[in-house]
Short mmCIF file of C-alpha atoms and ligand atoms in Angstrom, two decimals:
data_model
loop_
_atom_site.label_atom_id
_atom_site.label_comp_id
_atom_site.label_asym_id
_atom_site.label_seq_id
_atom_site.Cartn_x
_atom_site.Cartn_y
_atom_site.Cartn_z
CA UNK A 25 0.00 0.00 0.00
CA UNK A 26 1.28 3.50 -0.84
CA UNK A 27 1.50 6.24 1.60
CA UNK A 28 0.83 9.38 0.87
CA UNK A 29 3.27 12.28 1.05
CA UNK A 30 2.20 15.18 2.73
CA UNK A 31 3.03 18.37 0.71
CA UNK A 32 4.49 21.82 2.09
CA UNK A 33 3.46 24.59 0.43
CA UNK A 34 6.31 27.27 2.06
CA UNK A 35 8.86 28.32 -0.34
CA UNK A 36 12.10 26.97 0.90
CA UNK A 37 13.69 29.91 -1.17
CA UNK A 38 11.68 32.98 -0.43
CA UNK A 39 13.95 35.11 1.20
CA UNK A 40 11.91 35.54 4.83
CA UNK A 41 12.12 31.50 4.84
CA UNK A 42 16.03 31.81 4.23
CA UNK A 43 16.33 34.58 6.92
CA UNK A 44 14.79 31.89 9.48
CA UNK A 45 14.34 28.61 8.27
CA UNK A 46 13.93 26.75 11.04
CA UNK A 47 10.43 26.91 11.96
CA UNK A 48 9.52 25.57 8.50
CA UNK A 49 12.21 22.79 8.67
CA UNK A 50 10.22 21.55 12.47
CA UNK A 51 6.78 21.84 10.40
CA UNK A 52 8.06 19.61 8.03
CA UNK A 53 9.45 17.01 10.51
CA UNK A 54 6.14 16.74 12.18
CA UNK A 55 4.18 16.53 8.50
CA UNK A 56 6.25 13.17 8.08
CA UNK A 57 9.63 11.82 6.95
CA UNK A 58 9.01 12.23 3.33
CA UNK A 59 7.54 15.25 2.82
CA UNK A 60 6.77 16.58 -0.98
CA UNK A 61 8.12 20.21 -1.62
CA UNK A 62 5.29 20.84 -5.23
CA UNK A 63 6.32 24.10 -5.84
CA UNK A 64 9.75 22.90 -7.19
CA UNK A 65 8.99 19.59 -8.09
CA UNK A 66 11.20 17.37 -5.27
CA UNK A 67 11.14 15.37 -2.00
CA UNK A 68 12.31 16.85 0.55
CA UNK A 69 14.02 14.38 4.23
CA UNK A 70 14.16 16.54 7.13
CA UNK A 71 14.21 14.22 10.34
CA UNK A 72 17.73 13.09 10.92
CA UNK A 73 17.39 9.22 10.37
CA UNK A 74 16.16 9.86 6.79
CA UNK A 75 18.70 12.30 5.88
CA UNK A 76 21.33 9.50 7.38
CA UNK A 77 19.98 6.54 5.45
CA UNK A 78 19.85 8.72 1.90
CA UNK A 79 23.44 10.16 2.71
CA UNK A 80 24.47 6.57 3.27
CA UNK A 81 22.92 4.51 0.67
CA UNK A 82 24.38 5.91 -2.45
CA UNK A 83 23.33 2.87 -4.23
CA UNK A 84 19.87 4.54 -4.70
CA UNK A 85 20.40 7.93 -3.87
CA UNK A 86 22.78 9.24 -6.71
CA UNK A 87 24.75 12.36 -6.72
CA UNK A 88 25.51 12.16 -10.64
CA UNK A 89 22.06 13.16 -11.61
CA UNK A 90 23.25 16.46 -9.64
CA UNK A 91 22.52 17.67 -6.65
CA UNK A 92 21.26 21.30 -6.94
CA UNK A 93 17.96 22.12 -7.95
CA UNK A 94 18.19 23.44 -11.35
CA UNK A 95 19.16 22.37 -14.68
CA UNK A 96 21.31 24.30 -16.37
CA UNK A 97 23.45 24.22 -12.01
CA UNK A 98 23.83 20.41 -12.74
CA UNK A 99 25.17 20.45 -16.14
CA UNK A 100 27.99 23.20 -15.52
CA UNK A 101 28.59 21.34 -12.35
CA UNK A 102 28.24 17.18 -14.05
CA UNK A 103 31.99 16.92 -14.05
CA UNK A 104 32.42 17.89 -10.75
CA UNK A 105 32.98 15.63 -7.44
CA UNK A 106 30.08 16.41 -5.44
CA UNK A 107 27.89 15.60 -8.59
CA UNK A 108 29.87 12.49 -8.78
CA UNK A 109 29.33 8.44 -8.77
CA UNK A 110 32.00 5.82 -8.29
CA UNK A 111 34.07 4.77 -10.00
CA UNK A 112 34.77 8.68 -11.01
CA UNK A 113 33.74 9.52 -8.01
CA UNK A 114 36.39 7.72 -6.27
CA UNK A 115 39.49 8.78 -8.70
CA UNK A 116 38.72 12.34 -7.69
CA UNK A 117 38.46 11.63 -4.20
CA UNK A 118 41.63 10.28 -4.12
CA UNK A 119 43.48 13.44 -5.45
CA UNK A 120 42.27 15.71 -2.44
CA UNK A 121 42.03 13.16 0.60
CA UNK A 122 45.91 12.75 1.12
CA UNK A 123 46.25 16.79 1.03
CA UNK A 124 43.20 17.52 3.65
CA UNK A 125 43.71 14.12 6.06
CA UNK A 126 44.55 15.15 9.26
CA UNK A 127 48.18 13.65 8.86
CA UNK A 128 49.14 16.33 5.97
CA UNK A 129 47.48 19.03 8.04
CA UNK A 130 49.54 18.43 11.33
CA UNK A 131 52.06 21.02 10.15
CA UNK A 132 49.25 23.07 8.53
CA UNK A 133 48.00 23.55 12.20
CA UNK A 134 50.67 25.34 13.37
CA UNK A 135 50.95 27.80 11.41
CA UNK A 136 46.39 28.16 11.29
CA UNK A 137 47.05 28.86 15.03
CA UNK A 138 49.61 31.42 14.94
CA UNK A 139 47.67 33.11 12.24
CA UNK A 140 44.44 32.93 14.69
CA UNK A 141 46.04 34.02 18.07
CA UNK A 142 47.56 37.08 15.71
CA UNK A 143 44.04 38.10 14.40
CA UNK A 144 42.29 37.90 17.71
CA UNK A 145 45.05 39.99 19.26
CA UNK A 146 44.30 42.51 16.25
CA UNK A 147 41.09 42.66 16.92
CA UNK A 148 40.90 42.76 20.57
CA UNK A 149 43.26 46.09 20.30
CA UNK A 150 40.03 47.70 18.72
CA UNK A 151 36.83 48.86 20.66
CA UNK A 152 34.58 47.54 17.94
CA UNK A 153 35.10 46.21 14.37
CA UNK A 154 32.95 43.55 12.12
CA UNK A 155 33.19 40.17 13.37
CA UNK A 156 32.09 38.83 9.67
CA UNK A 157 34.75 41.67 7.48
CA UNK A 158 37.50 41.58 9.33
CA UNK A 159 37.36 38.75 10.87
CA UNK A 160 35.51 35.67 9.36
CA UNK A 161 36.18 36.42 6.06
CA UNK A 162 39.63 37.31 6.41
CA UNK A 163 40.94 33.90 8.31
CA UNK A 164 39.95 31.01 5.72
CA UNK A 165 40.48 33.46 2.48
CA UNK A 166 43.89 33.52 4.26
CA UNK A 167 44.52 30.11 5.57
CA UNK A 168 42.98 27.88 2.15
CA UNK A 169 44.05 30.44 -0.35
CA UNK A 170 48.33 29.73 1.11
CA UNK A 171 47.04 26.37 0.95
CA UNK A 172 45.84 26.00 -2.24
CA UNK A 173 49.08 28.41 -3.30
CA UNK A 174 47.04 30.94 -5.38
CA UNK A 175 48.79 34.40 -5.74
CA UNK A 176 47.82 36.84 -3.41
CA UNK A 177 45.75 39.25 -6.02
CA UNK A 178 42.09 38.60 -6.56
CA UNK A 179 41.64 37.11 -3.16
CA UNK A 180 39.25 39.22 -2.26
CA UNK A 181 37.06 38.34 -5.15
CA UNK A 182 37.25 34.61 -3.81
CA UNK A 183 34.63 34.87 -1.77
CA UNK A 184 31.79 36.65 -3.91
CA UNK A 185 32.41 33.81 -6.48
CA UNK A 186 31.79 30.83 -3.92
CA UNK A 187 29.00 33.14 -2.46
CA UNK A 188 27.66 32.80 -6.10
CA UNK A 189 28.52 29.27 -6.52
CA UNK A 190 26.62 28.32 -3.74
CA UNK A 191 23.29 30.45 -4.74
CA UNK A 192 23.49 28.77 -8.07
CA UNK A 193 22.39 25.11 -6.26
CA UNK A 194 18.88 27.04 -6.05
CA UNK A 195 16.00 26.50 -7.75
CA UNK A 196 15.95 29.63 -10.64
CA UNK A 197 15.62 32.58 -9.09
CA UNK A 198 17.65 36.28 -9.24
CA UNK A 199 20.55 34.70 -6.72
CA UNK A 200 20.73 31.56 -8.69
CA UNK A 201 21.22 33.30 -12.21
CA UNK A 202 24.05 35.88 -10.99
CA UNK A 203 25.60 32.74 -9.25
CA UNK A 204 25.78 31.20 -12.60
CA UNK A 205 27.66 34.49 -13.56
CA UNK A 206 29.83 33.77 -10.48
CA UNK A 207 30.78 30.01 -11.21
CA UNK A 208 32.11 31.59 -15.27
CA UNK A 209 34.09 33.94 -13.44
CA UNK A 210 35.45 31.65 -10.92
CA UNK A 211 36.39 29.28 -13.90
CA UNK A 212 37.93 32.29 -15.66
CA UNK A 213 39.93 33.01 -12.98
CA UNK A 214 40.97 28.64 -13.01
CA UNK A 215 41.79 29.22 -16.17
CA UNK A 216 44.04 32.29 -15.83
CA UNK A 217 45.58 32.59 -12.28
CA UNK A 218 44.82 28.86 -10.70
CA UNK A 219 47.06 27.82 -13.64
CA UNK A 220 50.25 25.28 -13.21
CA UNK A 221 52.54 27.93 -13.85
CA UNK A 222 51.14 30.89 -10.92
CA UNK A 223 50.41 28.03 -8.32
CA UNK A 224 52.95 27.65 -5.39
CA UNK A 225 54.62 24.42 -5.88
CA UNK A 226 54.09 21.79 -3.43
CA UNK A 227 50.35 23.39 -2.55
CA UNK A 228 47.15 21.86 -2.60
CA UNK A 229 46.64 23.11 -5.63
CA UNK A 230 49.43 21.98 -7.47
CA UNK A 231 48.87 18.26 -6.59
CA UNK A 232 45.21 18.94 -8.47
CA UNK A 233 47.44 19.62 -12.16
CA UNK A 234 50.55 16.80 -10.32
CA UNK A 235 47.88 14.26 -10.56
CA UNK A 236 46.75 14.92 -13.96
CA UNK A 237 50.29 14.82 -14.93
CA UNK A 238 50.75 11.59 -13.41
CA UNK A 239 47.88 10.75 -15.62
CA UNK A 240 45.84 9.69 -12.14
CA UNK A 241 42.75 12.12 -13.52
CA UNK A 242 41.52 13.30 -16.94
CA UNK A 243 43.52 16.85 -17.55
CA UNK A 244 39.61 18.31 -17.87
CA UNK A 245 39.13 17.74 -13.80
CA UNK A 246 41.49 19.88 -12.91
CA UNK A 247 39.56 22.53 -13.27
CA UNK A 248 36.31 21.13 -11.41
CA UNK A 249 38.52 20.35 -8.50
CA UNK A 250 40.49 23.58 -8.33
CA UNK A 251 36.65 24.88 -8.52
CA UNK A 252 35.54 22.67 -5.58
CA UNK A 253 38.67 23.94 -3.23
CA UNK A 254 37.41 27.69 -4.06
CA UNK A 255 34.08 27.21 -3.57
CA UNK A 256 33.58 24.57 -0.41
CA UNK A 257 36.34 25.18 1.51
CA UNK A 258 35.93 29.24 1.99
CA UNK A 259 32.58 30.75 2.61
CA UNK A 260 31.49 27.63 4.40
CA UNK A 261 34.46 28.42 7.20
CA UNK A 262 33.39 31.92 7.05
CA UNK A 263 29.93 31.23 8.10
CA UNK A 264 30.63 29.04 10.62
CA UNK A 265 33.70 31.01 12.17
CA UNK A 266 30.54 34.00 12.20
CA UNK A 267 28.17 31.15 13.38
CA UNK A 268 30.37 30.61 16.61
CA UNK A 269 31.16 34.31 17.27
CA UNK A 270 27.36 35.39 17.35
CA UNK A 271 26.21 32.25 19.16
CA UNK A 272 29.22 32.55 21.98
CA UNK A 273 28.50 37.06 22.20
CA UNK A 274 24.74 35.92 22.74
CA UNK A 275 25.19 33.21 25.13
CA UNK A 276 27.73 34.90 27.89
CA UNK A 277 26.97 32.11 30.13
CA UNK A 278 27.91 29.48 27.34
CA UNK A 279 31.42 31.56 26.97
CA UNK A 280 32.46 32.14 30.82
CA UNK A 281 31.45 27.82 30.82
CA UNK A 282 33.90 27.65 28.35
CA UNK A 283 36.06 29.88 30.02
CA UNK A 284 35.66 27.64 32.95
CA UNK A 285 36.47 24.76 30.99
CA UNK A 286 38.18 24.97 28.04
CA UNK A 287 38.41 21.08 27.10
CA UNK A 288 34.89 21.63 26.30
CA UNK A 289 36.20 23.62 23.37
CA UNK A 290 35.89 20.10 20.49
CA UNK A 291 32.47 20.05 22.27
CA UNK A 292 31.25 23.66 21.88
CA UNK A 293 32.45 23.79 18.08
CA UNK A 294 30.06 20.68 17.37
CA UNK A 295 27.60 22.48 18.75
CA UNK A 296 28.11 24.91 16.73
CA UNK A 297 28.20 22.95 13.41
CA UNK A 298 25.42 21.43 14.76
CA UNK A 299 23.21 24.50 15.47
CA UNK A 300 24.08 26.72 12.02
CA UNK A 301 24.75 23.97 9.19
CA UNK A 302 26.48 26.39 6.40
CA UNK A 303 25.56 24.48 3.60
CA UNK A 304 21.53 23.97 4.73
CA UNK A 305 20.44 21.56 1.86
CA UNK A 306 21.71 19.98 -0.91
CA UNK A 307 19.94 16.97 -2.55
CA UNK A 308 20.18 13.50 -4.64
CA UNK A 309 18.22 11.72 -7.20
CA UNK A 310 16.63 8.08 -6.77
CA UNK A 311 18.54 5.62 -9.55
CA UNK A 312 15.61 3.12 -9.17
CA UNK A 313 11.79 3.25 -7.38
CA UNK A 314 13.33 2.86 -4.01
CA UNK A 315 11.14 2.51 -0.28
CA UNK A 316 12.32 4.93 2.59
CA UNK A 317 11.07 4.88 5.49
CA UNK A 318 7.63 2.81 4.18
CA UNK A 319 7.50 5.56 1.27
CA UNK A 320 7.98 4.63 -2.19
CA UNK A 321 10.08 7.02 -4.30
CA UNK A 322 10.25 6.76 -7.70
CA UNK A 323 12.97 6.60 -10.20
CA UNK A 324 14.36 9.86 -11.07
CA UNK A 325 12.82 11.35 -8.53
CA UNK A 326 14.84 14.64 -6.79
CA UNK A 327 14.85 14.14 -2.82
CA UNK A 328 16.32 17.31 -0.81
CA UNK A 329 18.52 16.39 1.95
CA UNK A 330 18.15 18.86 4.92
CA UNK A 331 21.65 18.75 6.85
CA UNK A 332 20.41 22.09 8.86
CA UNK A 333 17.02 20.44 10.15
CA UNK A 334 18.37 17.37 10.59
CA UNK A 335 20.61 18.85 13.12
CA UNK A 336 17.26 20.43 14.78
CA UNK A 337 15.65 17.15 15.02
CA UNK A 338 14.02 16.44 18.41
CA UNK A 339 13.86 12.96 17.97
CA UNK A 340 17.66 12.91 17.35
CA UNK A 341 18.52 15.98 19.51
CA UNK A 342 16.21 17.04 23.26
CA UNK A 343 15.57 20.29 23.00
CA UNK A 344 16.99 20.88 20.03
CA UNK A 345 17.14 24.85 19.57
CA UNK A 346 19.14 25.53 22.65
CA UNK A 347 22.66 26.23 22.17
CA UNK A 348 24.22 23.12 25.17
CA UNK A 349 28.38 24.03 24.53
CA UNK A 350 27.84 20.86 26.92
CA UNK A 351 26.04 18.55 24.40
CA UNK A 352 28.77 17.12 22.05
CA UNK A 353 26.83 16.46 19.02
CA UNK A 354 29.81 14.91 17.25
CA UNK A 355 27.25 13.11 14.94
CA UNK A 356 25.72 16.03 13.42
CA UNK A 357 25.25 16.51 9.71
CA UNK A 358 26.77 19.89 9.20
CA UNK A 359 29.57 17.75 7.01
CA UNK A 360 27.22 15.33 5.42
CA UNK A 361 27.96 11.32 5.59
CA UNK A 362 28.64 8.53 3.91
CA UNK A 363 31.19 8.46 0.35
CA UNK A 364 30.15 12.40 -0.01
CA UNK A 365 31.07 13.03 3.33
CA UNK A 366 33.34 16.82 3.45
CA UNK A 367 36.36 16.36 2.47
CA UNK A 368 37.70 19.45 3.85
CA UNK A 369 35.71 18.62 7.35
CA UNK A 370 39.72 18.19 9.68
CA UNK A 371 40.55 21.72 7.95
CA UNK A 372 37.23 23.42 8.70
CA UNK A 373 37.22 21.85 12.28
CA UNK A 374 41.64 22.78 12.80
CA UNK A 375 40.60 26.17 12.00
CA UNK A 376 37.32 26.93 14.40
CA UNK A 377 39.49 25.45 16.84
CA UNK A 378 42.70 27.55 16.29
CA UNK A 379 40.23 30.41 16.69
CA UNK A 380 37.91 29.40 19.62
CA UNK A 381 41.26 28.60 21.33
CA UNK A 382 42.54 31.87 20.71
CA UNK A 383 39.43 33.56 21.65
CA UNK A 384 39.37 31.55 25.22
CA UNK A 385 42.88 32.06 25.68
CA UNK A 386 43.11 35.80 25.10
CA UNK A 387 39.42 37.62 25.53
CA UNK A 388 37.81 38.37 28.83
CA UNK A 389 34.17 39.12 27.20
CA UNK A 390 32.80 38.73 23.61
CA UNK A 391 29.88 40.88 22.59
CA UNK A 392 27.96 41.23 19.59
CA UNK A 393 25.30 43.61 18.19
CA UNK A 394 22.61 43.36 15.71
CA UNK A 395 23.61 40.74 13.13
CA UNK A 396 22.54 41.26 9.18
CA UNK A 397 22.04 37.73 7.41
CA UNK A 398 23.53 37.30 3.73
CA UNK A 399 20.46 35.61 1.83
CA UNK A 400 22.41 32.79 -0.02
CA UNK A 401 19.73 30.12 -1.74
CA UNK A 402 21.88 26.93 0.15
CA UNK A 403 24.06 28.44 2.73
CA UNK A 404 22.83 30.21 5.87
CA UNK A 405 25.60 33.35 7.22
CA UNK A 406 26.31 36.24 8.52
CA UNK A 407 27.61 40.01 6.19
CA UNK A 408 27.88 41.28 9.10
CA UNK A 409 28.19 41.41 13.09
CA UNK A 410 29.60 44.33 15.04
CA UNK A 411 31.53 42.82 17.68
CA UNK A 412 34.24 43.80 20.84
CA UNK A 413 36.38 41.63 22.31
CA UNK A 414 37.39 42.53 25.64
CA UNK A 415 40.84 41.13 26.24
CA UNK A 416 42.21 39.70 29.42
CA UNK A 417 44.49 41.86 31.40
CA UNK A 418 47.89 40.15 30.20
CA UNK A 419 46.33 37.97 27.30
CA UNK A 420 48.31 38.00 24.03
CA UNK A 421 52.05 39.76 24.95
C1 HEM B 522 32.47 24.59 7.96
C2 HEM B 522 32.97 24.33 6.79
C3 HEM B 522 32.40 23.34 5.81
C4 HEM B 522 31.14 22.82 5.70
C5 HEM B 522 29.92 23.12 6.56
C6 HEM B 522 31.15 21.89 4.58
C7 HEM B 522 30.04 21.14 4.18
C8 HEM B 522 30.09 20.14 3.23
C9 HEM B 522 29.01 19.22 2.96
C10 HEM B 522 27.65 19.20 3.63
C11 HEM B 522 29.45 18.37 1.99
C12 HEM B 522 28.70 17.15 1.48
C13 HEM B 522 28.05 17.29 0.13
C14 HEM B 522 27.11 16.15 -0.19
O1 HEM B 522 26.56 15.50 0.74
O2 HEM B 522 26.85 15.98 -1.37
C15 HEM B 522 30.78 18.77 1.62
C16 HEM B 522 31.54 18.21 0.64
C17 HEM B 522 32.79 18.68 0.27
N1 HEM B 522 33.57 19.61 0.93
FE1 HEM B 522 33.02 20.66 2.55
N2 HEM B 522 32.39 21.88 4.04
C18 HEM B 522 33.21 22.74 4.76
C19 HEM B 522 34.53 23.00 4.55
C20 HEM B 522 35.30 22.49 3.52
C21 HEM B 522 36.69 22.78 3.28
C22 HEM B 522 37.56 23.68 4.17
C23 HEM B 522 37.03 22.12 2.13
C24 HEM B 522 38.36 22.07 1.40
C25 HEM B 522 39.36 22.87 1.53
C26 HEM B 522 35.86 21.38 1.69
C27 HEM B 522 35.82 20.58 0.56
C28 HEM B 522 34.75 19.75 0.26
C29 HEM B 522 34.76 18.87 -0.90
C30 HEM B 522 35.89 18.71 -1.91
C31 HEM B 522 33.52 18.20 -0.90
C32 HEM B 522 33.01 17.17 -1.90
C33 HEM B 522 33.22 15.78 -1.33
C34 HEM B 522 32.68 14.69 -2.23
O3 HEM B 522 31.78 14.94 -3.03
O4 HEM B 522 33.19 13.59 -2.10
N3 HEM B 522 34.83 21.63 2.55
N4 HEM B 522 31.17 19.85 2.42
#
C-alpha cells in the first residue's frame, strides 16, 4: 500500500524563509519523513534518520544526476565531485584526501594557530570592528588560499564567487542566475591565475594539475577540482567562524562555561556545526523506485537532503534549539555522511578550533550587536556582526 506524502506549500527559497528557516524545517518534521516540496517539483528528508539513510545509501540515492535544484546548475557542475558516482567519483576523491587528512594538516596547524592568536590579538586592540569583514572572512580566504598556493591578487574576489557558486544550487531565481555568472568567473579566474605555472609548488593546488600529470585524472578535472577547493572550503568556514562568534556574544553564560572549561572547546564547536549547518540543503536523485522509510520514491525522482534540520531534530537531539556548549553532538550533519562526506571537514574543524582557542585564551568578554544575514539560496551566514572583544588583562604579549 502506498502512503501518501504530505506536501508543504512554504517556499524553501523565499527570502523571509532563508532569513529563518527553522520553523519551517520543524513543520516539516512533524508533516512526516518524506515530505513533498510541489512548488519545485522534489522530495524533501528533514528528520535526521532519513537524511542518514539517503546520505548513506548511495546505491539509490545518486549524486551524478546532480545535486542542486536546477538544470542548467547540474550540467555546468556534471563533471564535478560532489555531482559524482564511483568509479569517477572515487578517482577524484583520491586526489584531495591525502592533502586535507589530518596527517598532511599536522604542520598546517601550526601555522592556522599562529595566524588565529595574531588576528584575535588585532582585533581585541580595537573597541569595535565587524566580526564577519575583518574577521571571518579574512581567516579562511587567508589560511585555504596559502594552501591551495594561489597568488595573493584577486583574493578578495574569492569569496563573492563561492557566495555565487553556492546560490546557483537554487532553484531559478535572481541569486541563482548571478551565481551562474559567479561560477564563469570563478572558472575564468581557473583558467588564468589557478594555472600550473602561478600556483605555489608543493600546494594543494598543485597536486590537483601533479595528478593529472601523473595521468591519475583526466587533464579536464582539474579545473572542477580547483573549482571545488574555491568554492567549499571558503565561505562555508566563514559562516561558521561568524556562526560561533554570534552564538558565543549571545550566550555569555555558554562563553564564561567555556572559560571555565576549556576542554569543552571540540564540544562547543560541534555544537556549533550542529546548530548553524552552512551548507543547509543539498539533494540526490533516486537511480531506481526505491522505499524509505515505508514511502515509495520513484525513479528519477529529486529528494532534498536537509543537513540544517536534521541537526534540529528532536527525535535525534532534546531540546533541540538551545545552544548546550555541553552537548557534544559529534554526529551532526553539518559535514554530510557517507562516500560524499566533506572532504575538507579536519581543515574546517583545525581552524574553528585555532580560533575558539585563541578567543578563550586571550578575551575576557565577547559581545555582539545586531547581526545582518547574507540571503544565499543553500548556505545560511552572517555580512555582518559588530563585535568587541574585551581582552584579558595580560592575554596575548
Ligand atoms: C564549515 C565548513 C564546511 C562545511 C559546513 C562543509 C560542508 C560540506 C558538505 C555538507 C558536503 C557534502 C556534500 C554532499 O553531501 O553531497 C561537503 C563536501 C565537500 N567539501 Fe566541505 N564543508 C566545509 C569545509 C570544507 C573545506 C575547508 C574544504 C576544502 C578545503 C571542503 C571541501 C569539500 C569537498 C571537496 C567536498 C566534496 C566531497 C565529495 O563529493 O566527495 N569543505 N562539504
Amino acid at each position: 500500500m502506498s502512503v501518501t506524502i504530505p506536501e508543504c506549500d512554504v517556499d524553501l527559497f523565499d527570502e523571509d524563509v532563508l532569513r529563518d528557516p527553522y520553523p519551517t524545517y520543524a513543520e516539516m518534521r512533524r508533516m512526516g519523513p518524506v515530505v513533498r516540496v510541489p512548488k519545485y517539483d522534489f522530495l524533501a528528508v528533514t528528520r535526521y534518520a532519513e537524511v542518514r539513510a539517503v546520505l548513506l545509501d548511495a546505491e539509490h540515492f545518486v549524486s551524478g544526476r546532480g545535486v542542486g535544484f536546477n538544470a542548467g546548475f547540474n550540467e555546468v557542475r556534471s563533471s564535478s565531485i560532489i555531482a559524482s558516482d564511483q568509479p569517477r567519483h572515487g578517482m577524484l576523491r583520491s586526489v584531495l584526501e591525502p592533502r586535507l587528512g589530518p596527517r598532511a594538516l599536522r604542520d598546517v596547524e601550526k601555522t592556522i594557530r599562529a595566524r588565529a592568536a595574531e588576528l584575535v590579538a588585532e582585533v581585541a586592540r580595537r573597541d569595535s570592528f565587524d566580526a564577519v569583514r575583518e574577521f571571518a572572512e579574512i581567516f579562511p580566504v587567508q589560511v585555504v588560499g596559502e594552501l591551495i598556493g594561489l597568488p595573493e591578487d584577486h583574493r578578495s574576489q574569492l569569496l563573492l564567487w563561492a557566495n555565487g557558486a553556492f546560490n546557483a544550487f537554487g532553484p531559478l531565481n535572481e541569486r541563482t542566475e548571478a551565481g551562474m555568472e559567479a561560477i564563469g568567473e570563478q572558472f575564468e579566474y581557473i583558467r588564468t591565475v589557478a594555472t600550473r605555472e602561478q600556483l605555489t609548488p608543493g600546494s594543494m593546488g598543485a597536486a590537483v594539475y601533479e595528478a593529472a600529470d601523473a595521468g591519475l585524472i583526466p587533464e579536464e578535472y582539474c579545473l572542477h577540482l580547483l573549482s571545488a577547493y574555491l568554492t567549499a572550503g571558503m565561505d562555508t568556514t566563514v559562516n561558521a567562524l561568524s556562526a560561533m562568534i554570534q552564538l558565543l556574544g549571545s550566550h555569555p553564560d555558554a562563553w564564561r562555561e567555556l572559560k571555565a572549561a576549556p576542554t569543552l572547546a571540540p564540544s562547543a564547536i560541534n555544537e556549533v556545526f550542529r546548530m548553524e549547518a552552512p551548507a543547509q540543503l543539498f539533494s540526490r536523485v533516486a537511480a531506481e523506485r526505491v522505499e524509505l522509510a515505508g514511502v515509495q520514491i520513484d525513479e528519477g525522482q529529486r529528494v532534498a537532503v536537509v543537513y540544517a534540520s536534521a541537526n534540529r531534530d528532536e527525535r535525534q537531539y532534546p531540546d533541540p534549539d538551545r545552544f548546550d556548549v555541553r552537548r557534544n553532538p559529534a554526529g551532526h550533519l553539518t559535514f554530510g555522511m557517507g562516500p560524499h562526506a566533506c572532504a575538507g571537514q579536519a581543515l574546517a574543524r583545525i581552524e574553528l578550533r585555532a580560533v575558539l582557542d585563541a578567543l578563550l585564551g586571550q578575551l575576557d568578554t565577547i559581545s555582539v550587536g545586531e547581526p545582518v544575514r547574507k540571503i544565499n539560496n543553500v548556505l545560511r551566514g552572517l555580512s555582518s556582526l559588530p563585535a568587541t572583544f574585551t581582552a584579558e588583562v595580560g592575554a596575548g604579549r
